[in-house]
Structure formats: C-alpha cells, structure tokens
XYZ file of C-alpha atoms in Angstrom:
150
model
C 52.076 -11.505 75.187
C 55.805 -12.401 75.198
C 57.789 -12.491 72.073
C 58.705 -15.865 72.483
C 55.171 -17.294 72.538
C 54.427 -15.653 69.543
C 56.542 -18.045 67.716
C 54.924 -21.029 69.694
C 51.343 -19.111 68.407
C 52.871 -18.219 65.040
C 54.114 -22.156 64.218
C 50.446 -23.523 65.514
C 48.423 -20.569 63.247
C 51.013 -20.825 60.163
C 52.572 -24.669 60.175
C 56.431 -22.954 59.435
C 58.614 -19.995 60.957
C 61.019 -18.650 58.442
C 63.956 -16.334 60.098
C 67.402 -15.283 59.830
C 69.610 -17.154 62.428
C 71.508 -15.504 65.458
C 74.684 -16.641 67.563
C 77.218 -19.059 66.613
C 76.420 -22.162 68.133
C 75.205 -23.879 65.002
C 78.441 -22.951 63.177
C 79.281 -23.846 60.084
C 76.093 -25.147 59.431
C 74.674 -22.066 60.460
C 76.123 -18.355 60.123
C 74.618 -15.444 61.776
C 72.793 -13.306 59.755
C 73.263 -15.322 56.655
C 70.956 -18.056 56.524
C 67.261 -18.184 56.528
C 65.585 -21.587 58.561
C 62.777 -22.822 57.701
C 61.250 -24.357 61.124
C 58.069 -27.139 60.607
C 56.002 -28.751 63.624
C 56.946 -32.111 63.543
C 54.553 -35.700 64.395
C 56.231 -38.294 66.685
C 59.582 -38.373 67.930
C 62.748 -36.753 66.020
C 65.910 -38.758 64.977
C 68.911 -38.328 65.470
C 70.848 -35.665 63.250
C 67.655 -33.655 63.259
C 68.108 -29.718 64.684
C 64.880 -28.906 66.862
C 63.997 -25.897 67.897
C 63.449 -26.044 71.214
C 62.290 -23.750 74.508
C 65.646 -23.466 77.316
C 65.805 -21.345 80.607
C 62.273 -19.555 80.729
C 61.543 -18.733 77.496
C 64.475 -18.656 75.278
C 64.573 -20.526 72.359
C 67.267 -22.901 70.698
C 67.931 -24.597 67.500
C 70.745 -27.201 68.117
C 71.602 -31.049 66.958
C 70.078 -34.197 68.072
C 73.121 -36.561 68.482
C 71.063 -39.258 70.640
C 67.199 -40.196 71.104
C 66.363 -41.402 74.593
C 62.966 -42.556 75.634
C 61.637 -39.362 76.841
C 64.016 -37.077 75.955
C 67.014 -36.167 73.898
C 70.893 -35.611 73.629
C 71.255 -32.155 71.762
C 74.242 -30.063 71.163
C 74.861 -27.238 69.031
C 77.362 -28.350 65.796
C 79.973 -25.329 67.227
C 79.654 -25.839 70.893
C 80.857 -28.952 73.419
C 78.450 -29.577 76.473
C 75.463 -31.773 76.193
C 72.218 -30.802 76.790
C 69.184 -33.031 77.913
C 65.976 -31.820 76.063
C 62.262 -33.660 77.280
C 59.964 -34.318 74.292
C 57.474 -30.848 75.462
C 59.953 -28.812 75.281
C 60.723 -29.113 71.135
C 57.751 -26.860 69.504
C 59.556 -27.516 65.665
C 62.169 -29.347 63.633
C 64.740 -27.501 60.850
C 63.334 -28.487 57.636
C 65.264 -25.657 55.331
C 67.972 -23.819 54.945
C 68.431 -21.081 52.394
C 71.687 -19.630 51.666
C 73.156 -16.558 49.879
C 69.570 -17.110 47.853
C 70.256 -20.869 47.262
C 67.899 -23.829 49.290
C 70.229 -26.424 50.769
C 68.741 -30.086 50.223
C 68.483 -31.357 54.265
C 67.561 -34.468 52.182
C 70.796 -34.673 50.133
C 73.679 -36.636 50.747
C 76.120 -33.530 50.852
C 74.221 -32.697 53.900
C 73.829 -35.862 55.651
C 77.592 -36.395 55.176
C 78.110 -33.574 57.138
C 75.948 -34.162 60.018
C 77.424 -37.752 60.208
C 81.037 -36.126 59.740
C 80.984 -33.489 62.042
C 79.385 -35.680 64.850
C 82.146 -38.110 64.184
C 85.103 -35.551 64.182
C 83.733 -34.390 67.632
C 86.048 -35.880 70.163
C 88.894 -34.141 67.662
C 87.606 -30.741 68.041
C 86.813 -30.829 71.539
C 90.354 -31.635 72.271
C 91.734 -28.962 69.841
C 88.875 -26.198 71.945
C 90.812 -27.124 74.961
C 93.966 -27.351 73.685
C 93.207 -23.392 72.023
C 91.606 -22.350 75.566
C 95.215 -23.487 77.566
C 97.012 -22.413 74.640
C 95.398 -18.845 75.562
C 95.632 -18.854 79.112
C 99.275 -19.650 78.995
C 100.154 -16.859 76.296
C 98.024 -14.956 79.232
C 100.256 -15.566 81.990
C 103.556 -15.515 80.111
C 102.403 -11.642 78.642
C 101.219 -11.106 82.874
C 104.645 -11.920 83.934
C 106.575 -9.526 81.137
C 104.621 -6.981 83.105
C 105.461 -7.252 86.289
C-alpha cells in the first residue's frame, strides 16, 4: 500500500488529516514546516478561494488555491507560484479547513483571512510581472558576470 493512498484511506476512516506543510508553493499563507493544516472531505462542489487538496502526476498530492469554478473542473494555483492548473472534480479527496500557527488557529472564516485570499488573487498580475522582471533581472546579471570572465 502506497503512502499516498493512505491519506485517501486515512481521510475516509478519520473525516480530517492534520500535518505539517512542505514546499513553498502556498507561500505566505503557508510556510514549510511551520504550519499545521487541517484537511476535511468536503460535499458538493468547492468555491472559489477554497485550497483543495488534490491528487497530480500519479500519486502526488497538492494543496493549492481555487481562483475559478468551471463545470467539471477547476482553476487552481498555488498563492506563491504563476501557471494555472486545471483540476477535474475526482481528483480533490479534501478541502483546507484549518490552519494552526506558531500554536495559534487562524479563523479561515474571518475577515483577516478572506481579505487576503481576495487581495492576493487581485495583486496577481503585479507579482507575476515583478517574477519575470526578477528572473531577466537574473539572467542578465548572469551574462554580464559570464562576459567579465572571458
């Protein structure tokens, strides 16, 4: 039995998964190592803003933001990363319904939260064009310190 199907198996026998995130995708939501999620099966169809957690490539799992709702799928991306990702309905097994911080719960209900989601979805076309601007930022600095060398 895979490890990954344990959590599928663990969500049906226990209703909730509780673990410490990993990677930086869901950044600064979400810091590696820090936080503790609480993940919840979920009835119906998400909304948008919610984080799923959701099976990708085989069986590796992801818990990354809902910015649209289509009819049989959704729009998800992950609050620190820029490329869209198309997610059908069966492959969601849960929904983020906690988050607990440096011993502190953070209300997913409250409105410092939901200003956030709405925020940082809003602010999105800004940051994408400051991650590229960074990336050719880098790559110049790259060729200018390749051509000292020569």
């Amino acid at each position: 039995m895979s490890a990954e199907r344990t959590l599928e198996e663990m969500l049906r026998r226990d209703g909730f998964l509780v673990y410490k995130t990993r990677g930086v995708s869901m950044r600064p939501l979400l810091k590696e190592n820090r936080d503790l999620v609480t993940i919840r099966p979920f009835d119906g169809r998400l909304k948008k803003y919610d984080v799923p957690l959701y099976r990708r490539r085989g069986n590796r799992y992801t818990l990354h933001r809902i910015i649209a709702v289509r009819e049989n799928d959704y729009v998800i991306r992950g609050d620190n990363t820029f490329a869209k990702e198309y997610v059908p309905d069966n492959a969601v097994i849960g929904v983020l319904t906690g988050i607990r911080r440096k011993g502190k719960d953070i209300d997913l209900s409250g409105a410092g939260y939901r200003f956030y989601t709405r925020f940082w979805n809003l602010i999105y076309p800004v940051r994408f064009v400051l991650h590229k601007a960074r990336r050719l930022g880098g790559r110049i600095k790259r060729g200018l310190k390749g051509g000292k060398n020569k």
